[in-house]
């Protein structure tokens, strides 16, 4: 899933991402930039849809932005 994170969010977000973990349907991402963190928190549902589309299955149920 970390490689898909880069594809879905782009280079700027990926460069500010410090950690990506996937546990039991939840994707946890640690973002260094508070501005990007706030933006991504508002886009969580869209991120879930985009990631699952890239995966070809509904593996991710939620995204937690830290």
XYZ file of C-alpha atoms in Angstrom:
66
model
C 0.000 0.000 0.000
C 2.840 2.539 0.554
C 3.624 2.580 -3.183
C -0.036 3.267 -3.973
C -0.032 6.142 -1.460
C 2.536 7.952 -3.643
C 0.518 7.296 -6.808
C -2.763 8.497 -5.284
C -1.493 11.569 -3.428
C 1.377 12.743 -5.633
C 4.966 13.700 -4.990
C 4.407 16.665 -2.629
C 2.296 14.683 -0.169
C 4.537 11.634 -0.500
C 7.596 13.763 0.278
C 5.889 14.953 3.480
C 4.728 11.476 4.491
C 6.867 10.033 7.275
C 5.112 6.723 7.818
C 2.428 4.605 6.151
C 0.998 1.610 8.044
C -1.909 -0.635 7.154
C -3.631 -2.494 10.005
C -6.923 -4.399 9.711
C -8.527 -2.238 7.034
C -7.199 1.074 8.348
C -4.412 3.011 6.664
C -2.420 5.149 9.117
C -0.316 7.931 7.606
C 1.972 10.320 9.454
C 2.295 13.660 7.655
C 5.030 16.136 8.598
C 3.227 19.238 7.310
C 0.310 20.473 9.400
C -1.230 22.176 6.353
C -1.150 18.981 4.297
C -2.362 17.000 7.301
C -5.447 19.213 7.596
C -6.138 19.006 3.879
C -5.826 15.220 3.843
C -8.101 14.861 6.870
C -10.862 16.530 4.867
C -10.221 14.212 1.903
C -10.162 10.890 3.767
C -13.217 9.387 2.061
C -11.914 10.324 -1.388
C -8.541 8.822 -0.489
C -10.178 5.539 0.529
C -12.021 5.395 -2.809
C -8.882 6.239 -4.824
C -6.673 3.741 -3.013
C -9.233 0.958 -3.356
C -9.644 1.788 -7.044
C -5.878 1.417 -7.527
C -5.928 -1.859 -5.588
C -8.906 -3.202 -7.498
C -10.612 -4.250 -4.261
C -12.155 -2.652 -1.159
C -9.257 -3.455 1.151
C -9.002 -0.030 2.847
C -11.989 0.994 4.968
C -10.571 4.140 6.566
C -7.605 6.492 6.559
C -6.233 7.994 9.773
C -4.052 11.058 9.225
C -1.618 11.811 12.042
